[in-house]
mmCIF file of C-alpha atoms and ligand atoms in Angstrom:
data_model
loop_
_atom_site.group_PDB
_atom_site.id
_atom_site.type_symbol
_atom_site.label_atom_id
_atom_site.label_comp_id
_atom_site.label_asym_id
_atom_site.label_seq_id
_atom_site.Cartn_x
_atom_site.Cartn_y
_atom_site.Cartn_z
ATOM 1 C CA UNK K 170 0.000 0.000 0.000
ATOM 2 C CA UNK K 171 1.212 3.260 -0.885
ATOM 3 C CA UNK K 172 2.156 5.689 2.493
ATOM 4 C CA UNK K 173 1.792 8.703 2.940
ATOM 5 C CA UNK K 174 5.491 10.162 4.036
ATOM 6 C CA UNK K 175 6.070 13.860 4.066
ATOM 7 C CA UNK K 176 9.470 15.415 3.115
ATOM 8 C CA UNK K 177 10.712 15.187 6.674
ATOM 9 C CA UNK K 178 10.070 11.799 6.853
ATOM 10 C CA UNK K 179 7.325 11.968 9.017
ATOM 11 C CA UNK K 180 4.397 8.854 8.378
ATOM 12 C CA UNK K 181 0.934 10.478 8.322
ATOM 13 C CA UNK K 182 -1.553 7.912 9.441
ATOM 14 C CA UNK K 183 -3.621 10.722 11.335
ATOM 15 C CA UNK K 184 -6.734 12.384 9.824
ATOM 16 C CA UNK K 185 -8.841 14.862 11.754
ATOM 17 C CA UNK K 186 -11.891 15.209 9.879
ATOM 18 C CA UNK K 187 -14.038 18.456 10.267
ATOM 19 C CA UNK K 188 -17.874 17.617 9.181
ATOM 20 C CA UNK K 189 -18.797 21.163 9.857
ATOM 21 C CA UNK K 190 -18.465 24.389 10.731
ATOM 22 C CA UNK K 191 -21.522 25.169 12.852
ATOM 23 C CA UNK K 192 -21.692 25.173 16.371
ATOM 24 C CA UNK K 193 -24.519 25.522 19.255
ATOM 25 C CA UNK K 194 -21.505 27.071 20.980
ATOM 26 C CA UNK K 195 -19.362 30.401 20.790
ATOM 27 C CA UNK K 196 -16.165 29.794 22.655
ATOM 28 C CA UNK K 197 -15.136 32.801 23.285
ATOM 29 C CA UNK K 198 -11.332 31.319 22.119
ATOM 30 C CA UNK K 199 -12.230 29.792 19.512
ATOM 31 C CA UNK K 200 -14.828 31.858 17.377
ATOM 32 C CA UNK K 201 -15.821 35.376 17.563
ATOM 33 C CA UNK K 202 -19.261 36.586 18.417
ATOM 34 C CA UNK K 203 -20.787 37.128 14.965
ATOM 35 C CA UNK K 204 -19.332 34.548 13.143
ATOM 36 C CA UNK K 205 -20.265 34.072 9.681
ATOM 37 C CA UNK K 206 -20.726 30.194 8.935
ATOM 38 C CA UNK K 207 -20.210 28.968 5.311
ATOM 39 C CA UNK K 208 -22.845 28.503 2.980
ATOM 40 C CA UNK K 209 -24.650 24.744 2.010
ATOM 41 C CA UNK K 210 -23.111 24.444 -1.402
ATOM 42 C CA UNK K 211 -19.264 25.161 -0.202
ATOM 43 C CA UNK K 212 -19.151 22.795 2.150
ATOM 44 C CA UNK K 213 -18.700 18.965 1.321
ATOM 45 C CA UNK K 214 -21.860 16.463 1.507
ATOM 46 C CA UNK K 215 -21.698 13.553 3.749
ATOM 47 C CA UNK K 216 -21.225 11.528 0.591
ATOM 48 C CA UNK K 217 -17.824 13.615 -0.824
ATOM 49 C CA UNK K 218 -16.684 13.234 3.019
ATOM 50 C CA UNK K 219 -16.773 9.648 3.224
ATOM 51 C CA UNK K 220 -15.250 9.433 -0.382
ATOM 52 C CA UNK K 221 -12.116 11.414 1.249
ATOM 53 C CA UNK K 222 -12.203 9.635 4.450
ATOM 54 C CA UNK K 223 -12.003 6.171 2.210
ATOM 55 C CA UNK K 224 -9.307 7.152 -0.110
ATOM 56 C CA UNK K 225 -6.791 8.454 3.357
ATOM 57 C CA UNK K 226 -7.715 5.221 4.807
ATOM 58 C CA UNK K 227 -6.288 3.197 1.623
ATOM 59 C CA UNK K 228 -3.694 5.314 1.641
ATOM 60 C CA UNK K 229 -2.304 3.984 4.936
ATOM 61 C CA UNK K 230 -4.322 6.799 7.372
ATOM 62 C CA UNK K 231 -5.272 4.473 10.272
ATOM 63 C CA UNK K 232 -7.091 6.937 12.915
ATOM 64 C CA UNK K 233 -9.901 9.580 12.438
ATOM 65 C CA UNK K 234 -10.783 11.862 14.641
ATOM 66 C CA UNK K 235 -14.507 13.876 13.934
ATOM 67 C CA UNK K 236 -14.537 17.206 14.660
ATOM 68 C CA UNK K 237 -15.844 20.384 13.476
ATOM 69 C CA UNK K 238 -17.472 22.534 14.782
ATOM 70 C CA UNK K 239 -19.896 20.652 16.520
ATOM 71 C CA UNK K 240 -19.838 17.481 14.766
ATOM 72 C CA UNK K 241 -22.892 16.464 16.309
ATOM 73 C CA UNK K 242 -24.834 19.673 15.073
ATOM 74 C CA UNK K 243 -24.639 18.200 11.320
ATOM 75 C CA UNK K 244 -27.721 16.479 10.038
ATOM 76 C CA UNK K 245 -27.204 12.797 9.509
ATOM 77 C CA UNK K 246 -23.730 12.912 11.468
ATOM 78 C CA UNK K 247 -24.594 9.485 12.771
ATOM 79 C CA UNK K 248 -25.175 7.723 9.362
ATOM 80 C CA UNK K 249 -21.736 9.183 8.243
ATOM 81 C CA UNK K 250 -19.897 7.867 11.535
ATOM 82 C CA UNK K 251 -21.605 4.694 10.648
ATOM 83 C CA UNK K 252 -20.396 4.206 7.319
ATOM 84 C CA UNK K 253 -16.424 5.089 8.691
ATOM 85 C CA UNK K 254 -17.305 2.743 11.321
ATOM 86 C CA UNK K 255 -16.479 0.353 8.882
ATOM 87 C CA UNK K 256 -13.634 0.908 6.858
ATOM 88 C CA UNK K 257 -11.547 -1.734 7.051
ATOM 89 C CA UNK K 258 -8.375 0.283 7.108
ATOM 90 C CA UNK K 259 -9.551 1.913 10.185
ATOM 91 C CA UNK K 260 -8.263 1.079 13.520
ATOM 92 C CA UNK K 261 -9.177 4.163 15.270
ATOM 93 C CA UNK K 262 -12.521 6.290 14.673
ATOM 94 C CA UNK K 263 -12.938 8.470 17.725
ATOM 95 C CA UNK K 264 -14.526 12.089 18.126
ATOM 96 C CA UNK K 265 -14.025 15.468 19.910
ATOM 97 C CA UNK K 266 -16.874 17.523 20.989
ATOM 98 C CA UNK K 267 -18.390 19.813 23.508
ATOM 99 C CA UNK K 268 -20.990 17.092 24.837
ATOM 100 C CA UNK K 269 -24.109 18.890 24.444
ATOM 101 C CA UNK K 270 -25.707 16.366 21.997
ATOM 102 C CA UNK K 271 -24.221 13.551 24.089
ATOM 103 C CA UNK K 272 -27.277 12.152 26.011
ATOM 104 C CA UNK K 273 -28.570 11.314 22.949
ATOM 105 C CA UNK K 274 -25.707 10.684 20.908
ATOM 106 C CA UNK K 275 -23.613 8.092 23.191
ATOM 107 C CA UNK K 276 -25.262 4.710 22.972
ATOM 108 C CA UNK K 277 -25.489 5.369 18.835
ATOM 109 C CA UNK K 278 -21.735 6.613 18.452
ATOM 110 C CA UNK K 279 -20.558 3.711 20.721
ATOM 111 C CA UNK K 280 -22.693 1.565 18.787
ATOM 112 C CA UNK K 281 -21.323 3.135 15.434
ATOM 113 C CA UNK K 282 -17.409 1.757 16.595
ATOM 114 C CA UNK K 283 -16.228 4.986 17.962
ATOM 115 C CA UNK K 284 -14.162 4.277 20.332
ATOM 116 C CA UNK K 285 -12.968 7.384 22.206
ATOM 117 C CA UNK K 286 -14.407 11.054 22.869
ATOM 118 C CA UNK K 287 -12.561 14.102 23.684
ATOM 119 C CA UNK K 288 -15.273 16.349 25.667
ATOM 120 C CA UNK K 289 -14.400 19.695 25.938
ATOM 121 C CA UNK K 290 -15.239 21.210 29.486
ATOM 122 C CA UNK K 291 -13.268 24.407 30.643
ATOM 123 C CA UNK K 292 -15.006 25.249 33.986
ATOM 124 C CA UNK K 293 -17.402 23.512 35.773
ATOM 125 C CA UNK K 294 -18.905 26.758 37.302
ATOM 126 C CA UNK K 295 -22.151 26.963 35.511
ATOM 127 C CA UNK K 296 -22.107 30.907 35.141
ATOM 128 C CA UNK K 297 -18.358 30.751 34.161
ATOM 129 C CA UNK K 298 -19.272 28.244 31.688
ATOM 130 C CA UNK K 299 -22.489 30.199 29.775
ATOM 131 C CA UNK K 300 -19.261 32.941 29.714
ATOM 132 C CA UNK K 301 -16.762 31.044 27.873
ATOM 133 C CA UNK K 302 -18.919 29.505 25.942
ATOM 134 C CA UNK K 303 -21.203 32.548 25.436
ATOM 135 C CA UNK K 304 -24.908 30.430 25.110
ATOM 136 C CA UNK K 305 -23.942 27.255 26.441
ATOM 137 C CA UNK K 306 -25.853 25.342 29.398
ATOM 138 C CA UNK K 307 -23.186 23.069 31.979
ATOM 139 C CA UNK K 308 -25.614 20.520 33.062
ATOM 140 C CA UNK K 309 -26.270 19.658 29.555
ATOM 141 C CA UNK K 310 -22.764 18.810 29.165
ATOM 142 C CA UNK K 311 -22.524 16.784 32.505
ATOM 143 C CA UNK K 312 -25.641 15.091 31.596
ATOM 144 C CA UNK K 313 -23.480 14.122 28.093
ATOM 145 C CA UNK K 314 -20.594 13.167 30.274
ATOM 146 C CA UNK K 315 -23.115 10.945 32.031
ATOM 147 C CA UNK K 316 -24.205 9.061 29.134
ATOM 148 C CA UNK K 317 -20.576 9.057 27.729
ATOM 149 C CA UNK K 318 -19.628 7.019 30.961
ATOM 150 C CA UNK K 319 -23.027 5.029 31.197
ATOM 151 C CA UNK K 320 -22.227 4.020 27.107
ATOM 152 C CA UNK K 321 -18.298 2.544 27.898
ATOM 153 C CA UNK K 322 -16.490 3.901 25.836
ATOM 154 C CA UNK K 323 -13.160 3.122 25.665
ATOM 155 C CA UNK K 324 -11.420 6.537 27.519
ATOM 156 C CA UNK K 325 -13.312 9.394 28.092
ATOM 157 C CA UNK K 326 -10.788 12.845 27.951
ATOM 158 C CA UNK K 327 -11.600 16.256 28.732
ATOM 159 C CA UNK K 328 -10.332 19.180 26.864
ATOM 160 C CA UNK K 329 -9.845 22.312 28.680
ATOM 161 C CA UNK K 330 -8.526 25.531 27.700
ATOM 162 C CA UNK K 331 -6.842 27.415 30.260
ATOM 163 C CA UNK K 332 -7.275 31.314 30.114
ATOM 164 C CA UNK K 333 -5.316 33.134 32.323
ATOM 165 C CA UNK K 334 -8.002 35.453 35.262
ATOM 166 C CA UNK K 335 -10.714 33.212 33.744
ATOM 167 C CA UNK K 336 -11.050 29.711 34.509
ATOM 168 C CA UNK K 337 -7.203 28.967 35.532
ATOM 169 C CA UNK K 338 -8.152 29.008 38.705
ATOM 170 C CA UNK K 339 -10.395 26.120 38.374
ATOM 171 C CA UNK K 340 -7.303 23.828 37.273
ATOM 172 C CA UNK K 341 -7.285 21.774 40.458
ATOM 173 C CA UNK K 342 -11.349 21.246 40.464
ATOM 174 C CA UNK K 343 -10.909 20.305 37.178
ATOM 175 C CA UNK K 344 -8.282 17.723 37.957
ATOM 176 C CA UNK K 345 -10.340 16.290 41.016
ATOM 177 C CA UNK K 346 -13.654 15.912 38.594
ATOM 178 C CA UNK K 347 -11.582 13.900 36.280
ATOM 179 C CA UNK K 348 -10.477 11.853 39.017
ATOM 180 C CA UNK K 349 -14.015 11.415 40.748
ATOM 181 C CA UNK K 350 -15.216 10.585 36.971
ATOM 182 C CA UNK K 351 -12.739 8.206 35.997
ATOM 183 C CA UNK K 352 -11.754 9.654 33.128
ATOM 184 C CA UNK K 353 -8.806 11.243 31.935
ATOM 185 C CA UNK K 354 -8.154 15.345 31.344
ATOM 186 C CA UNK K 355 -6.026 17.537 28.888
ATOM 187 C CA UNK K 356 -5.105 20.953 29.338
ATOM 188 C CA UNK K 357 -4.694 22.830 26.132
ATOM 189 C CA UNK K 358 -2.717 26.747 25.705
ATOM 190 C CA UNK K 359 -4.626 29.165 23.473
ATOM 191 C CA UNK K 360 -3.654 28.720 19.997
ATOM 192 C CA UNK K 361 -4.293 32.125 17.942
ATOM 193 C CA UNK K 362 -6.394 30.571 15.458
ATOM 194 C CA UNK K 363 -8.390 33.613 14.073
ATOM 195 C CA UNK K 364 -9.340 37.152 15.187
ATOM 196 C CA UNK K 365 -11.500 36.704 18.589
ATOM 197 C CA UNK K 366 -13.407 40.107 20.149
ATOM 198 C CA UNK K 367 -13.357 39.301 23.570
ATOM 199 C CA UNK K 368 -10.122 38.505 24.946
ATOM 200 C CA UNK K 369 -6.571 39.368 24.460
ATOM 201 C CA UNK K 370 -4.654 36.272 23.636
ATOM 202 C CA UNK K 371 -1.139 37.322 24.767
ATOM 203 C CA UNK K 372 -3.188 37.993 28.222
ATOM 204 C CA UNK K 373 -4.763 35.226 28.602
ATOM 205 C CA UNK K 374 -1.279 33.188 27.794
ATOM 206 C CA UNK K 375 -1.268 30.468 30.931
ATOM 207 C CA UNK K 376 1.896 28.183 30.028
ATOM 208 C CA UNK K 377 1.434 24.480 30.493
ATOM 209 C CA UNK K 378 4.281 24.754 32.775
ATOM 210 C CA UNK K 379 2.385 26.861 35.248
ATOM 211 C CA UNK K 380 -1.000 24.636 34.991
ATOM 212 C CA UNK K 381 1.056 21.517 36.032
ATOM 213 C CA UNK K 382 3.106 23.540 38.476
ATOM 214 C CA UNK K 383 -0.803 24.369 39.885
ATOM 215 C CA UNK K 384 -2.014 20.799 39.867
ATOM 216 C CA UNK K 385 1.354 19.509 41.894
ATOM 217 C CA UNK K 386 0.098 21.888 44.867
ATOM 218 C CA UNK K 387 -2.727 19.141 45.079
ATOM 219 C CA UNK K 388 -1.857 15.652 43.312
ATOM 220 C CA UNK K 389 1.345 13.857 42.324
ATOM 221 C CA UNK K 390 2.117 13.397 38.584
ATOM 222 C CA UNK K 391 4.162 9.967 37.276
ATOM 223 C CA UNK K 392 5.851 10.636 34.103
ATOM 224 C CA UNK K 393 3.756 8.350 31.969
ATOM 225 C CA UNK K 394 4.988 5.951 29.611
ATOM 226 C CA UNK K 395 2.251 6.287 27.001
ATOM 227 C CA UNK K 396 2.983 7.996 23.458
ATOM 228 C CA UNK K 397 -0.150 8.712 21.460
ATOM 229 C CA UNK K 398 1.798 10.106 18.772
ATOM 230 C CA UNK K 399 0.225 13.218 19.642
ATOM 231 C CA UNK K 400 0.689 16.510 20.980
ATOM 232 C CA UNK K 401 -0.253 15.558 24.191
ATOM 233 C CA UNK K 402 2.742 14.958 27.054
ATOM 234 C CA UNK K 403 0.780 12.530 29.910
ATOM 235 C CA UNK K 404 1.320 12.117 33.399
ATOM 236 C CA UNK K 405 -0.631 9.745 35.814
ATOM 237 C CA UNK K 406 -2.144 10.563 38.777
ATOM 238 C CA UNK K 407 -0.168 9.002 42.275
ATOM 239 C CA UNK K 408 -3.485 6.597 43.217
ATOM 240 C CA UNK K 409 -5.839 7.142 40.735
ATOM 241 C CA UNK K 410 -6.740 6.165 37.078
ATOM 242 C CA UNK K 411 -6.844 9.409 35.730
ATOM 243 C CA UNK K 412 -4.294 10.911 33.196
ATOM 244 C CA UNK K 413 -3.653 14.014 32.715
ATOM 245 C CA UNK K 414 -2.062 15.379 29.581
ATOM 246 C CA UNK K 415 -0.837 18.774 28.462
ATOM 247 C CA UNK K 416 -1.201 20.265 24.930
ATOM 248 C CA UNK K 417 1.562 22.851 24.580
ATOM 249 C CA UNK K 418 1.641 24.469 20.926
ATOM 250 C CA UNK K 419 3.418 27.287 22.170
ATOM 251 C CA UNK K 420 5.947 26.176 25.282
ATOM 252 C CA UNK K 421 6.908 22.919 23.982
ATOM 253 C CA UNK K 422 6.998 22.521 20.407
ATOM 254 C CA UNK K 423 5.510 18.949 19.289
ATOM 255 C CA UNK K 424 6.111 19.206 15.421
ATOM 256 C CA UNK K 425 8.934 16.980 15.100
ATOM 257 C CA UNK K 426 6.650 13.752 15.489
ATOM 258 C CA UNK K 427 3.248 14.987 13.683
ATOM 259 C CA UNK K 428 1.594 12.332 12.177
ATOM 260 C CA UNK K 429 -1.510 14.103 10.781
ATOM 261 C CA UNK K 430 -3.329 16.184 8.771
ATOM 262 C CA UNK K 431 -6.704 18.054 8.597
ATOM 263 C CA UNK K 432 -9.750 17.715 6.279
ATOM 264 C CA UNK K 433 -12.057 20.874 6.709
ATOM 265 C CA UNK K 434 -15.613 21.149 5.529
ATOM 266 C CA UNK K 435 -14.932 23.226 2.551
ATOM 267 C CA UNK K 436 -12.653 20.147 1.790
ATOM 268 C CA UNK K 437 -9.762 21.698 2.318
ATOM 269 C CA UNK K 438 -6.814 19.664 3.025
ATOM 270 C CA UNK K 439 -4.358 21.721 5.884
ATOM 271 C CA UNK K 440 -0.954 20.042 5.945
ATOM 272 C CA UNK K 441 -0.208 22.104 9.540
ATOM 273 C CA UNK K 442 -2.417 23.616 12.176
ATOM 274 C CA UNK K 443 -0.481 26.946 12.423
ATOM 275 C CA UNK K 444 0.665 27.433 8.285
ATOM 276 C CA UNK K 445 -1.885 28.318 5.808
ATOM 277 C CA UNK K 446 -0.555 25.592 3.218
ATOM 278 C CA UNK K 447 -3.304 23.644 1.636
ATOM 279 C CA UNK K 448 -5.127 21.335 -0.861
ATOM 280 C CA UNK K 449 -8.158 22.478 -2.212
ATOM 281 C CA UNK K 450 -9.579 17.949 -3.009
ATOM 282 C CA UNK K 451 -13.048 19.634 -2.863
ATOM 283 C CA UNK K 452 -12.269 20.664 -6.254
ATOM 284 C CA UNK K 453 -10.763 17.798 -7.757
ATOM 285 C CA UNK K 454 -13.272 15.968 -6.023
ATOM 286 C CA UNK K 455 -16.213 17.602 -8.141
ATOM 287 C CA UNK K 456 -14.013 17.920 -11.323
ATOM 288 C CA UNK K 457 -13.717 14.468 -11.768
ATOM 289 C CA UNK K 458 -16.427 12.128 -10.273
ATOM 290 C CA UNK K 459 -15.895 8.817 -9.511
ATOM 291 C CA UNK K 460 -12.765 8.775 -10.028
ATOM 292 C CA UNK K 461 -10.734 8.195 -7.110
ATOM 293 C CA UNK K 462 -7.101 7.468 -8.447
ATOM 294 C CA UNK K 463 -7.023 11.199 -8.826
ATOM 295 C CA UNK K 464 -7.829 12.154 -5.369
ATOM 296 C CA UNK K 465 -4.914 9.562 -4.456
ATOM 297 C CA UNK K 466 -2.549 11.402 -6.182
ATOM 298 C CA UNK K 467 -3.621 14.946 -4.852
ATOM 299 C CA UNK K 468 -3.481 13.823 -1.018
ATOM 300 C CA UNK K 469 -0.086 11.860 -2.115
ATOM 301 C CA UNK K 470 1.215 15.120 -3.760
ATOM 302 C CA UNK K 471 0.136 17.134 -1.062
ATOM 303 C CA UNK K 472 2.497 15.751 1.671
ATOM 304 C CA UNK K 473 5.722 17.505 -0.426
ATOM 305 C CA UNK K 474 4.440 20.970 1.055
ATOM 306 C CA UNK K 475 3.576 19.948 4.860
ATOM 307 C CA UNK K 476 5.886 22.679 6.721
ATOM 308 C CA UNK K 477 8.422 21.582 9.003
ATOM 309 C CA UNK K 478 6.926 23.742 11.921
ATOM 310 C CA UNK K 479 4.286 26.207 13.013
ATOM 311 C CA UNK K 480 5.424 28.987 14.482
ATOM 312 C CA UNK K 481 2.729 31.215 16.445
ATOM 313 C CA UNK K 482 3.309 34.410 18.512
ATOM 314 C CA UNK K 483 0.873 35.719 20.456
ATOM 315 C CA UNK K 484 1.910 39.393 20.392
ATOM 316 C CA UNK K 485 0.666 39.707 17.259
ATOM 317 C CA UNK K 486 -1.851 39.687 15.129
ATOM 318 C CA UNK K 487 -2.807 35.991 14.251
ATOM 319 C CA UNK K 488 -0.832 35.351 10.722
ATOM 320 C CA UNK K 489 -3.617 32.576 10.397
ATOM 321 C CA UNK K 490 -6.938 33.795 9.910
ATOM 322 C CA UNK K 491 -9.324 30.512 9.960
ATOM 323 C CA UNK K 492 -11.000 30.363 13.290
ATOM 324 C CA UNK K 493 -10.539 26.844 15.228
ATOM 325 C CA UNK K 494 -13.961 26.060 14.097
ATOM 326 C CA UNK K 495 -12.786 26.126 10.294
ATOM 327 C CA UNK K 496 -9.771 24.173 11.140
ATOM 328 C CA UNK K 497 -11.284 21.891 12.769
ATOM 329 C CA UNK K 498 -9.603 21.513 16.347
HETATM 330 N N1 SAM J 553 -16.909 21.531 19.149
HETATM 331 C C1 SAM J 553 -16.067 20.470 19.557
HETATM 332 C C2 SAM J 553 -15.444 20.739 20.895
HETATM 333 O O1 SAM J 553 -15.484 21.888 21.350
HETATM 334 O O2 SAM J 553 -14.896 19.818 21.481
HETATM 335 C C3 SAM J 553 -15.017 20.096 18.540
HETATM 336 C C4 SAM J 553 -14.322 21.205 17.814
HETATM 337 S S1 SAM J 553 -13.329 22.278 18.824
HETATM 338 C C5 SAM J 553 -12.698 23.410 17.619
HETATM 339 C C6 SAM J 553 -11.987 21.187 19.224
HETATM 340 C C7 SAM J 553 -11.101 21.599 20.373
HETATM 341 O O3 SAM J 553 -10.407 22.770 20.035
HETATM 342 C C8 SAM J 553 -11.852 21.889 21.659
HETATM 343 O O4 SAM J 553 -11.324 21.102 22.699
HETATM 344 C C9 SAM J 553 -11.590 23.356 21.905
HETATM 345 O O5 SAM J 553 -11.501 23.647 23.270
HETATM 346 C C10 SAM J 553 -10.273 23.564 21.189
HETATM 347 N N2 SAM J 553 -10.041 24.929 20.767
HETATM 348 C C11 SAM J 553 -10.853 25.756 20.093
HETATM 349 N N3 SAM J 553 -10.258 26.949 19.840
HETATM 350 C C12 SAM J 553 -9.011 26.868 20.371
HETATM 351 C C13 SAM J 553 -7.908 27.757 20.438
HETATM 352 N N4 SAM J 553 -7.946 28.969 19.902
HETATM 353 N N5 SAM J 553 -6.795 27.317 21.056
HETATM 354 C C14 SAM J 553 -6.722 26.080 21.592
HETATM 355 N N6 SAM J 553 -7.726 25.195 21.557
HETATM 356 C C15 SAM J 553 -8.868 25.580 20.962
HETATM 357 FE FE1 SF4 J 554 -17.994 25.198 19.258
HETATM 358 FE FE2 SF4 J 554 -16.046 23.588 19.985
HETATM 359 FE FE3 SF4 J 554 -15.498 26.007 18.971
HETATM 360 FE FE4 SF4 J 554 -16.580 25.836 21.369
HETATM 361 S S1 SF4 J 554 -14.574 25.038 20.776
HETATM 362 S S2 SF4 J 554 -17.253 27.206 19.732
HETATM 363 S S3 SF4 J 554 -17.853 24.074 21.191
HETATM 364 S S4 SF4 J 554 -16.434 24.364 17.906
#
């Protein structure tokens, strides 16, 4: 089978998959407050997304993660996951997302093969949370963290953002819910993905260093053995099951081992989070149906211009403009 391999000779067997744009949320880090979402015919149907997600996974991609967006916002969402449930390439299908369709989603994603969720949670203070979030409801979310646990999954992980004078003083309780839940926790610095209204970034800057340095106050961290082949850096808790990882774009540089790329609605292929390079496989998608061999060559083309790096600095303005929702986080 033919690999993908980029010019640093990095394997990418990674896809994060972003079904949509839309969101019943408005982090306040992640989209501004009068966001503009794309229109019906620029975004891919579920049919052109499977068609992309089948061609990575005979191309030696192994792992998808949906996102979006809200992934579980899109209309027939389910049926999709369903159908990627079963491509037999595909040893990992798991999801992120901010758990407010997850009382009703969990049983039928579970049932669908996914296998893990990422659940975003940032505070667990109800008015903090309608805040960050600007219109979202925190017992909605538990109630999907509920049904997450009740469906067995195989790991459960929370995201959180950290904002500095916002929620970082909830690290700890955040910690300690993870631990009474059972599940495991990452803690994630602002990326500046985007212009965003209500916060500065460079302000809100809380190093991972400094949330760890918070949670040893409280709990004991064992360097953990586990590679994802992710951004993520875990630790394990001294006496309990929970992990707890740290996603560090700007302190601690993770580039070197990246193993993935990103599919956006608009079917946009982004070889790097933080560089604007890109495949536009919408469009050779629609100029030439049915025939796949094509889109195998653009995606194997492609990997000559993933970047080596992103670089992002926060004292300026962002140099990429696509909000997190568009990138699909
Ligand atoms: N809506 C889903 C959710 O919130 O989990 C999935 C999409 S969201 C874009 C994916 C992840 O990106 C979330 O964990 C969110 O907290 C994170 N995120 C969004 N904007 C970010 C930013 N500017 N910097 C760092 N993480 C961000
Ligand atoms: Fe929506 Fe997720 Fe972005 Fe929040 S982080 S606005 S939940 S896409």
């Amino acid at each position: 089978m033919t690999q993908l391999i980029d010019p640093f000779g990095r394997k990418i067997e990674y896809l994060r998959l972003s079904i949509t744009d839309r969101c019943d949320f408005r982090c306040v880090y992640c989209m501004s407050e009068d966001m503009t979402f794309l229109p019906r015919a620029q975004i891919l149907t579920l049919e052109e997304i499977f068609t992309l997600a089948k061609v990575f996974s005979e191309l030696g991609v192994n792992k998808i993660r949906i996102t979006g967006g809200e992934p579980l916002v899109r209309n027939g969402a389910l049926q999709l996951i369903e159908k990627l449930g079963q491509l037999p390439g595909l040893n990992e299908l798991v999801m992120t997302t901010n758990g407010s369709q997850l009382d009703k989603f969990a049983e039928p994603l579970m049932a669908a093969g996914v296998k893990r969720l990422n659940i975003s949670l940032d505070t667990l203070n109800a008015e903090k949370f309608r805040t960050i979030t600007r219109n979202g409801d925190l017992k909605t979310v538990i109630k999907g963290i509920d049904a997450a646990k009740k469906a067995g999954f195989q790991r459960l992980k929370i995201n959180a953002v950290i904002l500095k004078d916002q929620n970082h003083n909830e690290i700890i309780d955040l910690v300690q819910f993870a631990i009474d839940q059972g599940i495991d926790i990452s803690f994630i610095e602002e990326m500046p993905l985007g212009v965003v209204s209500d916060h500065d970034r460079s302000g809100a800057y809380y190093s991972s260093d400094l949330i760890r340095q918070d949670i040893e106050q409280q709990f004991t961290l064992l360097p953990s053995t586990e590679k994802t082949g992710g951004p993520s850096n875990y630790f394990q808790v001294q006496g309990a099951k929970t992990r707890v990882g740290f996603i560090s774009p700007h302190s601690h540089n993770f580039c070197s081992t990246c193993n993935r790329v990103r599919l956006t609605v608009e079917g946009r292929l982004l070889l790097c989070l933080g560089n604007e390079h890109s495949v536009d496989l919408k469009q050779v998608l629609r100029a030439n149906p049915g025939n796949e061999e094509i889109i195998k060559q653009s995606i194997i083309n492609s990997m000559q211009i993933k970047p080596e790096k992103h670089e992002f600095v926060l004292s300026e303005q962002p140099v990429i403009l696509r909000h997190m929702n568009v990138t699909g986080g």
